[in-house]
Amino acid sequence: MNQQFGMNDMSAVVEADRKRVWHHLTQHKPYETTDPKVMVEGKGMKIWDANGKEHLDAVSGGVWTVNIGYGRESMADVIREQLLKLNYYAGAAGSVPGALFAEKLIEKMPGMSRVYYSNSGSEANEKAYKMIRQIAHRQHGGKKWKILYRERDYHGTTFGALSAGGQAQRNAQYGPFLPGFIEVPHCLEYRSQWGEVDNYGERAADAIEEVILREGPDTVGGLCLEPITAGGGVIVPPAGYWERVQQICEKYEILLHIDEVVCGVGRTGEWFGYQHYGVKPDFVTMAKGVASGYAAISCTVTTEAVFDQFKDDPDDPMGFFRDISTFGGCTSGPAAALENMRIIEDEDLLANTTKMGERLLGNLNVLMEKHEIIGDVRGKGLFCGAELVADRATKEPAPEAKVKAVAADCMEQGVIIGAQNRSLADGLNNALLFSPALIATESDIDAITDAVDGALGRVFG
């Protein structure tokens, strides 16, 4: 590690962090007697903390973001060059990197047409909800205003996004939420709501139709789903699910919004997760991997048919999309996103993601044969999960404290993995989560699963 500060300076940094910084997703009481974790430097798959300890990062910055790895000099170069040229102008006007990245992005998304910039995944999803609601008023007399979301899916931290959030503990103590957001059942076959059924994917999708019929098809305007559920346990939809979802949306004229904030830009081995399933969405939202955390950027991408509904009457002063995102006008985001996409293409990282993802799933399945505590392994590309259970026959979840102890043990070994954090009730925060950067090598994958192997043995015996 090329540490910029001496240890005395690091002590001052850690103390300043303890006294002044309010960390995300963190209970701070323990910091009264222990030091908070402060990260200092990253390179490739490795990251170093304030004590100089090296870690292999298997969660791409903690939240599935740093897809191309740390320390990319070319990313810093293009961002610096763009900031000196033009750092910002409000999104009511265009910019060179904004136009060029939008063109490049749409090339990867057949059937999509328009890109609306903002600065976070939550905000990108909010834009889609607002578009659906405005379309309801402009085209359907205000009736098709309800938006469906799926149990276990997560769409962000704002009140709109939480209203569409299928994770009870994420939402707890923040209500009441916005009206018109309606939950549909999850699609995790391992925890089937209907027992053993044939064609589980179709059955789970039919449950969406049941909700539509209950609410009234003329009241439902949108359906918001993750292509693969992320923080809710890495749930890959079963065969037949997405095909049936598409049919249902077309049947009832419901706009399909796919939240690619986690899966987008290579994470699953395709540019976007929905592209594994032949789905034709009306909205696609993305954020984390768009610039791999080198700059803040998110995108709400729509079809031309959606876009056209906001310019059909130029004489209507309320007819356009009356929205703004201040930092959607930052030019460093699309500049970084262009370079991020170039790196993924030039280094063939989609192919590497598929290959290393197969190795990761294979290694996890070997661990499942060895450790009874692993009840299920699932994932696609470099986006995988292992659900821990106290009893394989009953599928009783493993104690959450022990699940977190496995992640803590891996951290002690110098490998950072994920564990579900305050998401689901009923003890179902019981999955280990893995999303290493798309540059991962065979030795990286083996080091990750070796660390888990050791941790499981120590924590569970």
PDB file of N, CA and C in Angstrom, residues 81-82 94-108 115 117 297 299 331 333-339 341-342 345:
ATOM      1  N   GLU A  81      -9.740  15.362 -16.916  1.00  0.00           N
ATOM      2  CA  GLU A  81      -9.800  16.105 -18.171  1.00  0.00           C
ATOM      3  C   GLU A  81     -11.174  16.743 -18.367  1.00  0.00           C
ATOM      4  N   GLN A  82     -12.226  15.983 -18.045  1.00  0.00           N
ATOM      5  CA  GLN A  82     -13.575  16.504 -18.225  1.00  0.00           C
ATOM      6  C   GLN A  82     -13.875  17.621 -17.225  1.00  0.00           C
ATOM      7  N   GLY A  94     -27.550  19.846 -22.772  1.00  0.00           N
ATOM      8  CA  GLY A  94     -26.737  18.649 -22.937  1.00  0.00           C
ATOM      9  C   GLY A  94     -25.270  18.900 -22.643  1.00  0.00           C
ATOM     10  N   SER A  95     -24.496  17.830 -22.676  1.00  0.00           N
ATOM     11  CA  SER A  95     -23.038  17.908 -22.558  1.00  0.00           C
ATOM     12  C   SER A  95     -22.437  16.883 -23.501  1.00  0.00           C
ATOM     13  N   VAL A  96     -21.165  17.056 -23.820  1.00  0.00           N
ATOM     14  CA  VAL A  96     -20.506  16.118 -24.733  1.00  0.00           C
ATOM     15  C   VAL A  96     -20.485  14.705 -24.159  1.00  0.00           C
ATOM     16  N   PRO A  97     -19.980  14.492 -22.916  1.00  0.00           N
ATOM     17  CA  PRO A  97     -19.976  13.113 -22.409  1.00  0.00           C
ATOM     18  C   PRO A  97     -21.385  12.564 -22.199  1.00  0.00           C
ATOM     19  N   GLY A  98     -22.337  13.436 -21.838  1.00  0.00           N
ATOM     20  CA  GLY A  98     -23.708  12.964 -21.664  1.00  0.00           C
ATOM     21  C   GLY A  98     -24.291  12.433 -22.946  1.00  0.00           C
ATOM     22  N   ALA A  99     -24.066  13.137 -24.046  1.00  0.00           N
ATOM     23  CA  ALA A  99     -24.587  12.698 -25.338  1.00  0.00           C
ATOM     24  C   ALA A  99     -23.890  11.428 -25.812  1.00  0.00           C
ATOM     25  N   LEU A 100     -22.559  11.397 -25.673  1.00  0.00           N
ATOM     26  CA  LEU A 100     -21.798  10.249 -26.181  1.00  0.00           C
ATOM     27  C   LEU A 100     -22.070   8.987 -25.376  1.00  0.00           C
ATOM     28  N   PHE A 101     -22.188   9.126 -24.050  1.00  0.00           N
ATOM     29  CA  PHE A 101     -22.471   7.921 -23.259  1.00  0.00           C
ATOM     30  C   PHE A 101     -23.882   7.424 -23.527  1.00  0.00           C
ATOM     31  N   ALA A 102     -24.838   8.331 -23.658  1.00  0.00           N
ATOM     32  CA  ALA A 102     -26.201   7.897 -23.950  1.00  0.00           C
ATOM     33  C   ALA A 102     -26.243   7.093 -25.256  1.00  0.00           C
ATOM     34  N   GLU A 103     -25.539   7.570 -26.265  1.00  0.00           N
ATOM     35  CA  GLU A 103     -25.493   6.845 -27.541  1.00  0.00           C
ATOM     36  C   GLU A 103     -24.852   5.473 -27.368  1.00  0.00           C
ATOM     37  N   LYS A 104     -23.751   5.420 -26.629  1.00  0.00           N
ATOM     38  CA  LYS A 104     -23.054   4.156 -26.399  1.00  0.00           C
ATOM     39  C   LYS A 104     -23.900   3.189 -25.591  1.00  0.00           C
ATOM     40  N   LEU A 105     -24.579   3.707 -24.577  1.00  0.00           N
ATOM     41  CA  LEU A 105     -25.407   2.867 -23.726  1.00  0.00           C
ATOM     42  C   LEU A 105     -26.568   2.263 -24.501  1.00  0.00           C
ATOM     43  N   ILE A 106     -27.240   3.074 -25.298  1.00  0.00           N
ATOM     44  CA  ILE A 106     -28.401   2.587 -26.044  1.00  0.00           C
ATOM     45  C   ILE A 106     -27.994   1.510 -27.052  1.00  0.00           C
ATOM     46  N   GLU A 107     -26.746   1.569 -27.550  1.00  0.00           N
ATOM     47  CA  GLU A 107     -26.252   0.507 -28.433  1.00  0.00           C
ATOM     48  C   GLU A 107     -26.284  -0.853 -27.742  1.00  0.00           C
ATOM     49  N   LYS A 108     -26.153  -0.858 -26.418  1.00  0.00           N
ATOM     50  CA  LYS A 108     -26.145  -2.109 -25.646  1.00  0.00           C
ATOM     51  C   LYS A 108     -27.544  -2.558 -25.237  1.00  0.00           C
ATOM     52  N   VAL A 115     -32.216   8.328 -22.396  1.00  0.00           N
ATOM     53  CA  VAL A 115     -31.487   8.247 -21.128  1.00  0.00           C
ATOM     54  C   VAL A 115     -31.714   9.525 -20.331  1.00  0.00           C
ATOM     55  N   TYR A 117     -30.552  11.356 -16.872  1.00  0.00           N
ATOM     56  CA  TYR A 117     -29.465  11.267 -15.899  1.00  0.00           C
ATOM     57  C   TYR A 117     -29.871  11.785 -14.524  1.00  0.00           C
ATOM     58  N   ILE A 297     -23.309   8.634 -10.782  1.00  0.00           N
ATOM     59  CA  ILE A 297     -24.173   8.715 -11.958  1.00  0.00           C
ATOM     60  C   ILE A 297     -25.235   7.632 -11.868  1.00  0.00           C
ATOM     61  N   CYS A 299     -28.963   6.320 -14.281  1.00  0.00           N
ATOM     62  CA  CYS A 299     -29.704   6.513 -15.521  1.00  0.00           C
ATOM     63  C   CYS A 299     -31.074   5.871 -15.416  1.00  0.00           C
ATOM     64  N   THR A 331     -20.804  16.373 -15.288  1.00  0.00           N
ATOM     65  CA  THR A 331     -20.263  15.738 -16.490  1.00  0.00           C
ATOM     66  C   THR A 331     -19.264  14.631 -16.189  1.00  0.00           C
ATOM     67  N   GLY A 333     -19.725  12.066 -14.359  1.00  0.00           N
ATOM     68  CA  GLY A 333     -20.389  10.774 -14.376  1.00  0.00           C
ATOM     69  C   GLY A 333     -20.395  10.118 -15.742  1.00  0.00           C
ATOM     70  N   PRO A 334     -20.970  10.750 -16.764  1.00  0.00           N
ATOM     71  CA  PRO A 334     -20.966  10.116 -18.077  1.00  0.00           C
ATOM     72  C   PRO A 334     -19.572   9.973 -18.679  1.00  0.00           C
ATOM     73  N   ALA A 335     -18.652  10.885 -18.347  1.00  0.00           N
ATOM     74  CA  ALA A 335     -17.270  10.726 -18.824  1.00  0.00           C
ATOM     75  C   ALA A 335     -16.666   9.450 -18.249  1.00  0.00           C
ATOM     76  N   ALA A 336     -16.855   9.254 -16.946  1.00  0.00           N
ATOM     77  CA  ALA A 336     -16.352   8.035 -16.315  1.00  0.00           C
ATOM     78  C   ALA A 336     -17.075   6.799 -16.846  1.00  0.00           C
ATOM     79  N   ALA A 337     -18.383   6.927 -17.101  1.00  0.00           N
ATOM     80  CA  ALA A 337     -19.155   5.791 -17.597  1.00  0.00           C
ATOM     81  C   ALA A 337     -18.676   5.341 -18.974  1.00  0.00           C
ATOM     82  N   LEU A 338     -18.304   6.292 -19.822  1.00  0.00           N
ATOM     83  CA  LEU A 338     -17.747   5.940 -21.134  1.00  0.00           C
ATOM     84  C   LEU A 338     -16.463   5.140 -21.000  1.00  0.00           C
ATOM     85  N   GLU A 339     -15.565   5.584 -20.126  1.00  0.00           N
ATOM     86  CA  GLU A 339     -14.301   4.880 -19.924  1.00  0.00           C
ATOM     87  C   GLU A 339     -14.539   3.526 -19.260  1.00  0.00           C
ATOM     88  N   MET A 341     -17.122   1.629 -19.638  1.00  0.00           N
ATOM     89  CA  MET A 341     -17.624   0.724 -20.674  1.00  0.00           C
ATOM     90  C   MET A 341     -16.501   0.298 -21.624  1.00  0.00           C
ATOM     91  N   ARG A 342     -15.604   1.230 -21.934  1.00  0.00           N
ATOM     92  CA  ARG A 342     -14.461   0.876 -22.796  1.00  0.00           C
ATOM     93  C   ARG A 342     -13.611  -0.204 -22.151  1.00  0.00           C
ATOM     94  N   GLU A 345     -15.274  -3.591 -22.358  1.00  0.00           N
ATOM     95  CA  GLU A 345     -15.198  -4.135 -23.715  1.00  0.00           C
ATOM     96  C   GLU A 345     -13.780  -4.572 -24.055  1.00  0.00           C
TER      97      GLU A 345
END
